[in-house]
């Protein structure tokens, strides 16, 4: 790839991840997580470039093309991976922004690495963007990039979207570098959040921390206006809807149910193995239903797919041990010959296998303690044109704002989880169809293309972008 782009995505990760196999050969895999799921289809339909880390430390790569996308790899040293990615991004910001469900680490070396890596991303973007280009910076790993990039290239139109929740002022206030982060974000023309609550947290913080006035969605700086707005992210509904109608996916879904022993109810969880996802809470609820005898042996199986994630960060290591112990205990206590209550997979799957799993599942169980949006919930809805299937959904996800016809739960309340799991399993087909129809209408209308179009339209004319999208 040569030349500069008029449209540039800047994200910590590229959509593909370079992995080194045990025999030493390098290969490419799809990167984990919701950001890549959302941005990849958007990018494939637009001309532009995507700058990001390629997932391997200490390796410099030239720009290349893959799946119709122009990719610009940005190198990170092993030490930067440790301090900037595992450290400041995932041991400081991630828990702080997710309601401190784990304790954030505040470490000056990590902060220094975060600054210097953000500077590198800003320089790469400045180099790759043509005069007047639109640059869309993504997520919490790169919050300093908007201001750094503006200093280098004041001609650019700069957008920023935060995929995770923006915390209440009281929590954000703990951050020793709170002012720098807010000033970094204010380098953008448009700062997007998942929910209106995140946008208003940010505006209030700007007033309290920097004394900046705001009115409606607009924050007034000395020389310009920054627009803040909610844009709830979504999935490629049409693609998933078409995929699950394909005969080989339908056949695979049937096969999965047979492989699971044809239980009455298949319950499914699909997550990165992350402590924000409430995996332990849902398994506890399921285990207690078996123990209380409210589920008969053999009546229901729980399939939990947990993608390996951030495995060198302490909290994630501990979580893996905890979940695996819990699965072992529940299976140990309730399995019978020919019946295993929980099927646990610490593996990644391709989209076709995931679609077949969604189709095969009667109840999708999504119980995060906090989640910016949760695309898994919307993917499940997209896969059920049969209008069957129930979604049990945590009130603490962004998706809960839109998917009001799900079986909403407070994941901190194990009795509530148990009650809603049973309600979902015992619902009539008519009741399921009523709920599913409304949720499908919502996801079909607000799909990922609409999300990107609304953001980019607002970015190109931020002063006129004052309307906030309503939830269903
Ligand atoms: P997060 O971004 O925090 O990981 P989301 O639910 O928003 O959470 O997005 C997760 C994305 O990762 C979804 O698109 C989902 O399909 C995908 N995913 C989750 N688990 C797996 C897995 N085991 N294999 C492949 N893809 C997965
Ligand atoms: C979430 C974050 C993304 C991140 C993804 C996967 O979706 O919002 O920014 O890319 O998780 O996490 P990882 O650390 O593997 O990139």
Coordinates of C-alpha atoms and ligand atoms in Angstrom, one line a residue:
X1 CA 0.0 0.0 0.0
X2 CA 1.3 3.5 -0.9
X3 CA 0.0 7.0 -0.4
X4 CA -2.1 8.7 2.2
X5 CA -5.7 8.1 3.1
X6 CA -8.7 10.4 3.3
X7 CA -10.3 8.1 6.0
X8 CA -8.2 6.5 8.7
X9 CA -9.1 4.3 11.7
X10 CA -6.6 4.3 14.5
X11 CA -7.1 1.5 17.1
X12 CA -4.8 -0.3 19.5
X13 CA -5.4 -3.5 17.5
X14 CA -5.5 -4.3 13.9
X15 CA -8.4 -6.7 12.9
X16 CA -5.8 -9.5 12.5
X17 CA -3.5 -10.8 15.2
X18 CA -0.1 -12.2 14.4
X19 CA 0.5 -15.4 16.3
X20 CA 3.6 -17.5 16.5
X21 CA 2.8 -21.2 16.3
X22 CA 4.6 -23.7 18.5
X23 CA 6.8 -24.7 15.5
X24 CA 7.9 -21.1 15.2
X25 CA 5.9 -20.2 12.1
X26 CA 3.9 -17.0 12.0
X27 CA 0.2 -16.9 11.1
X28 CA -2.7 -14.4 11.2
X29 CA -5.8 -14.8 13.2
X30 CA -8.8 -12.6 13.7
X31 CA -8.3 -10.3 16.8
X32 CA -10.5 -10.9 19.7
X33 CA -13.3 -8.6 21.0
X34 CA -16.2 -6.4 20.1
X35 CA -14.2 -3.4 18.6
X36 CA -12.8 -5.5 15.8
X37 CA -16.2 -7.2 15.2
X38 CA -17.8 -3.8 14.7
X39 CA -15.2 -1.9 12.8
X40 CA -14.1 -4.6 10.4
X41 CA -17.3 -4.7 8.3
X42 CA -17.5 -0.9 8.3
X43 CA -13.9 -0.7 7.0
X44 CA -14.5 -3.4 4.3
X45 CA -17.2 -1.2 2.9
X46 CA -15.2 2.0 2.8
X47 CA -11.9 3.0 1.3
X48 CA -9.4 3.9 3.9
X49 CA -6.7 2.5 6.1
X50 CA -6.5 1.1 9.6
X51 CA -3.5 1.7 11.8
X52 CA -2.9 -0.5 14.9
X53 CA -0.7 -3.0 16.7
X54 CA -0.5 -6.4 15.0
X55 CA -0.4 -8.3 18.3
X56 CA 3.3 -9.5 18.3
X57 CA 5.9 -7.7 20.4
X58 CA 9.2 -6.5 19.0
X59 CA 8.3 -6.9 15.3
X60 CA 8.2 -4.2 12.7
X61 CA 6.0 -4.9 9.6
X62 CA 5.3 -3.1 6.4
X63 CA 1.8 -1.9 5.6
X64 CA -0.2 -4.7 3.9
X65 CA -3.7 -5.6 2.6
X66 CA -6.0 -8.2 4.0
X67 CA -9.7 -8.9 3.4
X68 CA -10.1 -5.7 1.4
X69 CA -8.6 -3.5 4.1
X70 CA -5.4 -1.5 4.1
X71 CA -3.6 -2.2 7.3
X72 CA -0.7 -0.2 8.8
X73 CA 1.1 -2.1 11.6
X74 CA 2.4 -0.1 14.5
X75 CA 5.1 -1.9 16.5
X76 CA 5.2 -2.3 20.3
X77 CA 8.3 -3.5 22.2
X78 CA 7.8 -6.3 24.7
X79 CA 8.3 -3.7 27.5
X80 CA 5.6 -1.5 26.0
X81 CA 3.2 -4.5 25.7
X82 CA 3.8 -5.0 29.4
X83 CA 3.5 -1.4 30.6
X84 CA 1.2 0.3 28.0
X85 CA -1.1 -2.6 27.0
X86 CA -1.2 -5.0 29.9
X87 CA -0.4 -2.3 32.4
X88 CA -2.0 1.1 31.9
X89 CA -4.7 0.0 29.5
X90 CA -5.7 -3.2 31.1
X91 CA -4.7 -3.0 34.7
X92 CA -5.5 0.7 35.2
X93 CA -8.1 2.0 32.8
X94 CA -10.1 -1.1 32.2
X95 CA -11.0 -1.8 35.8
X96 CA -11.4 1.9 36.6
X97 CA -13.8 2.4 33.8
X98 CA -15.8 -0.8 34.6
X99 CA -16.9 0.4 38.0
X100 CA -13.7 -0.8 39.7
X101 CA -15.0 -4.4 39.7
X102 CA -11.2 -5.2 40.1
X103 CA -8.8 -2.8 41.8
X104 CA -7.0 -0.5 39.4
X105 CA -3.2 -0.3 39.5
X106 CA -1.7 3.3 39.5
X107 CA 1.9 3.1 38.3
X108 CA 4.0 6.0 37.0
X109 CA 6.1 3.8 34.6
X110 CA 2.9 2.5 33.1
X111 CA 1.7 6.0 32.6
X112 CA 4.9 7.0 30.9
X113 CA 4.6 4.1 28.5
X114 CA 1.0 5.0 27.8
X115 CA 2.1 8.5 26.8
X116 CA 4.9 7.5 24.5
X117 CA 2.9 4.8 22.8
X118 CA 0.0 7.2 22.2
X119 CA 2.5 9.6 20.7
X120 CA 3.7 6.9 18.3
X121 CA 0.1 6.2 17.2
X122 CA -0.5 9.9 16.7
X123 CA 2.7 10.2 14.6
X124 CA 1.7 7.2 12.5
X125 CA -1.7 8.7 11.9
X126 CA -0.3 12.1 11.0
X127 CA 1.9 10.4 8.4
X128 CA -0.9 8.3 6.9
X129 CA -3.6 10.9 6.7
X130 CA -4.0 13.1 3.6
X131 CA -4.8 16.8 3.8
X132 CA -8.2 17.4 5.5
X133 CA -8.7 13.6 6.1
X134 CA -11.1 12.1 8.6
X135 CA -9.3 10.2 11.4
X136 CA -11.4 8.1 13.7
X137 CA -9.5 7.1 16.9
X138 CA -10.9 4.1 18.9
X139 CA -11.1 3.3 22.6
X140 CA -9.5 3.6 26.0
X141 CA -6.0 2.6 24.9
X142 CA -5.6 5.8 22.8
X143 CA -7.2 8.6 24.7
X144 CA -4.2 10.9 24.3
X145 CA -4.1 10.5 20.6
X146 CA -6.7 13.1 19.6
X147 CA -4.8 16.0 21.2
X148 CA -1.4 14.8 20.1
X149 CA -2.7 14.4 16.5
X150 CA -4.3 17.8 16.5
X151 CA -0.9 19.4 17.5
X152 CA 0.8 17.6 14.6
X153 CA -2.1 18.0 12.0
X154 CA -4.6 20.8 12.8
X155 CA -6.1 20.3 9.3
X156 CA -7.6 16.9 10.2
X157 CA -11.2 16.2 11.3
X158 CA -10.7 14.0 14.4
X159 CA -13.3 11.7 15.9
X160 CA -13.0 9.5 19.0
X161 CA -15.2 6.7 20.1
X162 CA -15.0 5.0 23.5
X163 CA -16.2 1.4 23.4
X164 CA -16.3 0.9 27.1
X165 CA -18.3 2.8 29.8
X166 CA -17.1 6.3 30.7
X167 CA -17.2 6.2 34.6
X168 CA -18.9 8.5 37.0
X169 CA -16.8 11.6 38.1
X170 CA -16.2 10.1 41.6
X171 CA -14.4 7.1 40.1
X172 CA -12.5 9.0 37.3
X173 CA -11.3 11.5 39.9
X174 CA -9.0 8.8 41.5
X175 CA -6.8 8.8 38.4
X176 CA -3.6 10.7 39.1
X177 CA -3.5 11.7 35.4
X178 CA -7.1 12.6 35.1
X179 CA -6.5 16.0 33.6
X180 CA -4.1 14.7 30.9
X181 CA -6.7 12.1 29.8
X182 CA -9.5 14.6 29.5
X183 CA -7.3 17.1 27.6
X184 CA -6.3 14.3 25.3
X185 CA -9.9 13.4 24.4
X186 CA -10.7 17.1 23.9
X187 CA -8.4 17.1 21.0
X188 CA -11.2 15.5 19.0
X189 CA -14.0 17.4 17.2
X190 CA -16.5 14.7 18.2
X191 CA -16.2 12.3 21.2
X192 CA -18.6 9.4 21.0
X193 CA -19.9 7.2 23.9
X194 CA -22.0 4.1 24.0
X195 CA -24.7 5.7 26.2
X196 CA -26.0 9.2 26.9
X197 CA -24.9 8.6 30.6
X198 CA -21.2 8.3 29.5
X199 CA -21.4 11.5 27.5
X200 CA -22.9 13.4 30.4
X201 CA -20.4 12.0 32.8
X202 CA -17.7 13.4 30.5
X203 CA -19.2 16.8 30.1
X204 CA -19.6 17.2 33.9
X205 CA -16.0 16.1 34.4
X206 CA -14.8 18.7 31.9
X207 CA -16.6 21.4 33.8
X208 CA -15.4 20.3 37.2
X209 CA -11.8 19.5 36.2
X210 CA -11.1 22.2 33.7
X211 CA -13.8 24.7 34.3
X212 CA -15.1 24.4 30.7
X213 CA -18.7 25.5 30.1
X214 CA -21.1 23.3 28.1
X215 CA -24.5 23.5 26.7
X216 CA -26.5 20.5 25.4
X217 CA -23.9 18.3 23.7
X218 CA -21.3 20.9 23.1
X219 CA -18.3 21.8 25.3
X220 CA -16.8 25.2 24.7
X221 CA -13.0 25.5 24.5
X222 CA -11.3 28.9 24.0
X223 CA -11.0 28.4 20.2
X224 CA -13.3 25.6 19.3
X225 CA -16.3 23.4 20.2
X226 CA -16.1 19.7 21.0
X227 CA -19.3 17.7 20.5
X228 CA -20.1 14.8 22.8
X229 CA -22.8 12.3 21.9
X230 CA -24.0 8.7 22.4
X231 CA -23.8 6.3 19.5
X232 CA -24.7 2.8 20.7
X233 CA -22.6 0.4 18.7
X234 CA -24.2 -2.6 17.0
X235 CA -23.6 -5.7 14.8
X236 CA -23.8 -6.6 11.1
X237 CA -27.4 -7.9 11.4
X238 CA -28.0 -8.6 7.7
X239 CA -24.8 -10.7 7.5
X240 CA -25.6 -12.8 10.5
X241 CA -29.3 -13.2 9.6
X242 CA -28.3 -14.5 6.2
X243 CA -25.5 -16.7 7.6
X244 CA -27.8 -18.7 10.0
X245 CA -30.2 -19.4 7.1
X246 CA -27.5 -21.3 5.3
X247 CA -28.2 -25.1 5.2
X248 CA -24.7 -26.0 6.6
X249 CA -25.2 -23.7 9.6
X250 CA -28.7 -25.1 10.3
X251 CA -27.3 -28.6 10.0
X252 CA -24.4 -27.8 12.4
X253 CA -26.8 -26.3 14.9
X254 CA -28.8 -29.6 14.9
X255 CA -25.6 -31.6 15.2
X256 CA -24.5 -29.5 18.2
X257 CA -27.7 -30.3 20.1
X258 CA -27.2 -34.0 19.4
X259 CA -23.6 -33.8 20.6
X260 CA -24.8 -32.2 23.8
X261 CA -27.1 -35.2 24.4
X262 CA -30.3 -33.5 23.2
X263 CA -31.3 -31.8 26.4
X264 CA -34.5 -29.9 26.7
X265 CA -32.7 -26.6 27.2
X266 CA -29.3 -25.5 25.9
X267 CA -28.0 -22.4 27.7
X268 CA -25.1 -20.5 26.2
X269 CA -22.5 -18.0 27.3
X270 CA -19.9 -16.5 24.9
X271 CA -17.4 -14.1 26.2
X272 CA -13.8 -13.1 26.4
X273 CA -12.6 -14.6 29.7
X274 CA -12.9 -11.3 31.5
X275 CA -13.8 -10.5 35.1
X276 CA -16.3 -7.9 34.0
X277 CA -18.4 -10.5 32.2
X278 CA -20.0 -12.1 35.3
X279 CA -19.3 -15.7 34.2
X280 CA -18.9 -16.9 37.8
X281 CA -22.2 -15.3 38.7
X282 CA -24.2 -17.1 36.0
X283 CA -22.5 -20.5 36.7
X284 CA -23.3 -20.1 40.3
X285 CA -27.0 -19.5 39.5
X286 CA -27.1 -22.5 37.2
X287 CA -25.3 -24.7 39.8
X288 CA -27.8 -23.7 42.5
X289 CA -30.7 -24.5 40.3
X290 CA -29.3 -28.0 39.9
X291 CA -28.6 -28.3 43.7
X292 CA -32.1 -27.0 44.6
X293 CA -33.6 -29.6 42.3
X294 CA -35.4 -26.9 40.3
X295 CA -33.6 -28.3 37.3
X296 CA -33.8 -32.0 36.8
X297 CA -30.6 -33.9 35.9
X298 CA -30.3 -34.0 32.2
X299 CA -32.9 -31.2 31.6
X300 CA -30.5 -28.4 30.8
X301 CA -26.8 -28.0 29.8
X302 CA -24.8 -24.9 30.0
X303 CA -22.2 -24.3 27.2
X304 CA -19.7 -21.6 28.2
X305 CA -17.3 -20.5 25.5
X306 CA -14.5 -18.3 27.0
X307 CA -12.0 -16.8 24.6
X308 CA -8.5 -16.5 26.1
X309 CA -7.9 -12.8 26.9
X310 CA -5.0 -10.7 28.4
X311 CA -3.6 -13.8 29.9
X312 CA -0.5 -12.2 31.4
X313 CA -2.5 -9.8 33.5
X314 CA -2.8 -11.1 37.1
X315 CA -6.6 -10.6 37.5
X316 CA -7.2 -12.6 34.3
X317 CA -5.0 -15.4 35.4
X318 CA -6.8 -15.6 38.7
X319 CA -10.2 -15.5 37.0
X320 CA -9.3 -18.4 34.8
X321 CA -8.3 -20.5 37.8
X322 CA -11.5 -19.5 39.6
X323 CA -13.8 -20.3 36.7
X324 CA -12.1 -23.6 36.0
X325 CA -12.4 -24.6 39.7
X326 CA -16.1 -23.7 39.7
X327 CA -16.9 -25.6 36.5
X328 CA -15.1 -28.7 37.9
X329 CA -17.0 -28.4 41.2
X330 CA -20.4 -28.1 39.6
X331 CA -19.8 -30.9 37.1
X332 CA -18.3 -33.0 39.8
X333 CA -21.4 -32.7 42.0
X334 CA -24.1 -33.0 39.3
X335 CA -22.8 -35.0 36.4
X336 CA -24.1 -38.4 35.7
X337 CA -23.0 -41.0 33.2
X338 CA -24.1 -39.5 29.9
X339 CA -24.9 -36.1 31.4
X340 CA -22.4 -33.3 31.9
X341 CA -24.1 -30.0 33.1
X342 CA -21.5 -27.5 32.0
X343 CA -19.4 -27.7 28.8
X344 CA -16.6 -25.2 29.1
X345 CA -14.3 -24.2 26.3
X346 CA -11.3 -22.0 26.7
X347 CA -11.0 -21.5 22.9
X348 CA -11.8 -19.1 20.1
X349 CA -14.2 -20.1 17.3
X350 CA -14.8 -18.8 13.8
X351 CA -18.0 -16.9 13.0
X352 CA -19.7 -19.8 11.4
X353 CA -19.3 -22.1 14.5
X354 CA -20.5 -19.2 16.7
X355 CA -23.5 -18.6 14.6
X356 CA -24.4 -22.3 14.8
X357 CA -24.0 -22.2 18.6
X358 CA -26.3 -19.1 18.8
X359 CA -28.9 -20.9 16.7
X360 CA -28.6 -24.1 18.8
X361 CA -29.1 -22.2 22.1
X362 CA -32.5 -21.8 23.7
X363 CA -31.2 -19.3 26.3
X364 CA -28.4 -16.9 25.8
X365 CA -26.9 -15.9 29.1
X366 CA -25.2 -12.5 29.2
X367 CA -24.5 -11.3 32.8
X368 CA -21.7 -8.7 32.9
X369 CA -21.1 -6.7 36.1
X370 CA -20.5 -3.8 33.7
X371 CA -20.2 -3.7 29.9
X372 CA -20.1 -0.8 27.5
X373 CA -22.5 -2.5 25.1
X374 CA -22.1 -6.3 24.7
X375 CA -22.3 -7.3 21.1
X376 CA -22.8 -11.0 21.9
X377 CA -26.4 -10.2 23.0
X378 CA -27.1 -8.4 19.7
X379 CA -25.4 -11.3 17.7
X380 CA -27.8 -13.8 19.4
X381 CA -30.8 -11.7 18.5
X382 CA -29.6 -11.4 14.9
X383 CA -29.4 -15.2 14.6
X384 CA -33.0 -16.0 15.7
X385 CA -35.2 -15.4 12.7
X386 CA -37.1 -18.4 14.0
X387 CA -38.3 -16.0 16.7
X388 CA -37.4 -18.6 19.3
X389 CA -34.7 -18.3 21.9
X390 CA -34.5 -16.1 25.1
X391 CA -31.9 -13.6 26.1
X392 CA -31.1 -13.3 29.8
X393 CA -29.3 -9.9 30.0
X394 CA -27.6 -7.9 32.7
X395 CA -29.0 -4.5 33.5
X396 CA -25.4 -3.3 33.6
X397 CA -24.7 -3.7 29.9
X398 CA -25.2 -0.9 27.3
X399 CA -27.3 -3.4 25.4
X400 CA -29.9 -3.5 28.2
X401 CA -30.9 0.1 27.2
X402 CA -32.1 -1.1 23.9
X403 CA -33.1 -4.7 24.5
X404 CA -35.8 -4.1 27.1
X405 CA -37.7 -7.3 26.0
X406 CA -34.9 -9.5 27.3
X407 CA -35.0 -11.2 30.6
X408 CA -33.2 -8.5 32.5
X409 CA -31.1 -9.5 35.6
X410 CA -29.1 -7.9 38.3
X411 CA -25.9 -10.1 38.1
X412 CA -25.1 -9.3 41.8
X413 CA -28.4 -11.0 42.8
X414 CA -28.0 -14.8 42.4
X415 CA -31.7 -15.3 43.1
X416 CA -32.6 -12.9 40.3
X417 CA -30.3 -14.8 37.9
X418 CA -32.0 -18.1 38.9
X419 CA -35.5 -16.7 38.6
X420 CA -34.8 -15.3 35.2
X421 CA -33.1 -18.4 33.9
X422 CA -36.1 -20.4 34.9
X423 CA -38.5 -17.8 33.4
X424 CA -36.5 -18.0 30.1
X425 CA -36.6 -21.8 30.1
X426 CA -40.3 -22.1 30.9
X427 CA -41.5 -19.3 28.5
X428 CA -44.1 -20.3 25.9
X429 CA -43.1 -20.1 22.2
X430 CA -45.7 -17.3 21.8
X431 CA -44.1 -15.3 24.6
X432 CA -40.6 -15.9 23.2
X433 CA -41.7 -14.8 19.7
X434 CA -43.3 -11.6 21.1
X435 CA -40.1 -10.6 22.8
X436 CA -37.7 -11.7 20.0
X437 CA -39.7 -9.9 17.3
X438 CA -39.3 -6.5 19.0
X439 CA -35.6 -7.0 19.8
X440 CA -34.9 -8.1 16.2
X441 CA -36.6 -5.0 14.9
X442 CA -34.4 -2.9 17.0
X443 CA -31.1 -4.6 16.1
X444 CA -32.0 -4.7 12.4
X445 CA -32.8 -1.0 12.3
X446 CA -29.8 0.1 14.4
X447 CA -27.1 -2.0 12.8
X448 CA -23.4 -1.4 12.7
X449 CA -23.5 0.5 9.4
X450 CA -26.0 2.9 10.9
X451 CA -23.8 3.4 13.9
X452 CA -20.8 4.2 11.7
X453 CA -22.8 6.5 9.4
X454 CA -24.3 8.4 12.2
X455 CA -20.9 8.9 13.9
X456 CA -19.2 10.0 10.7
X457 CA -22.0 12.3 9.6
X458 CA -21.9 14.0 13.0
X459 CA -18.1 14.2 12.7
X460 CA -18.3 15.9 9.4
X461 CA -20.8 18.5 10.6
X462 CA -20.5 18.4 14.4
X463 CA -22.3 21.6 15.1
X464 CA -25.5 20.2 13.6
X465 CA -25.2 16.9 15.4
X466 CA -27.1 17.7 18.5
X467 CA -29.8 15.0 18.5
X468 CA -29.1 12.0 20.7
X469 CA -30.3 8.7 19.4
X470 CA -33.2 7.4 21.6
X471 CA -33.3 3.9 22.9
X472 CA -36.1 1.5 22.0
Ligands
LIG1 P1 -15.9 -7.5 24.3 O1 -15.7 -6.5 23.3 O2 -15.7 -7.0 25.7 O3 -15.1 -8.7 24.1 P2 -18.5 -8.0 23.1 O4 -19.6 -8.9 23.5 O5 -19.0 -6.6 22.8 O6 -17.4 -8.0 24.2 O7 -17.8 -8.5 21.8 C1 -17.2 -9.8 21.8 C2 -17.0 -10.2 20.3 O8 -16.1 -11.3 20.3 C3 -18.3 -10.7 19.7 O9 -18.3 -10.3 18.3 C4 -18.2 -12.2 19.8 O10 -18.8 -12.9 18.7 C5 -16.7 -12.4 19.7 N1 -16.3 -13.6 20.5 C6 -16.5 -13.8 21.8 N2 -16.1 -15.0 22.2 C7 -15.6 -15.6 21.1 C8 -15.0 -16.9 20.9 N3 -14.8 -17.8 21.8 N4 -14.6 -17.2 19.6 C9 -14.7 -16.2 18.7 N5 -15.3 -15.0 18.8 C10 -15.7 -14.7 20.1
LIG2 C1 -12.9 -4.8 24.2 C2 -12.2 -3.4 24.0 C3 -11.4 -3.4 22.8 C4 -10.4 -4.6 22.8 C5 -11.2 -5.9 23.0 C6 -10.3 -7.1 23.0 O1 -13.8 -4.9 23.1 O2 -13.2 -2.4 24.0 O3 -10.6 -2.2 22.7 O4 -9.7 -4.7 21.6 O5 -11.9 -5.8 24.2 O6 -9.3 -7.0 24.0 P1 -7.7 -7.0 23.7 O7 -7.1 -6.6 24.9 O8 -7.5 -8.4 23.3 O9 -7.5 -6.1 22.5

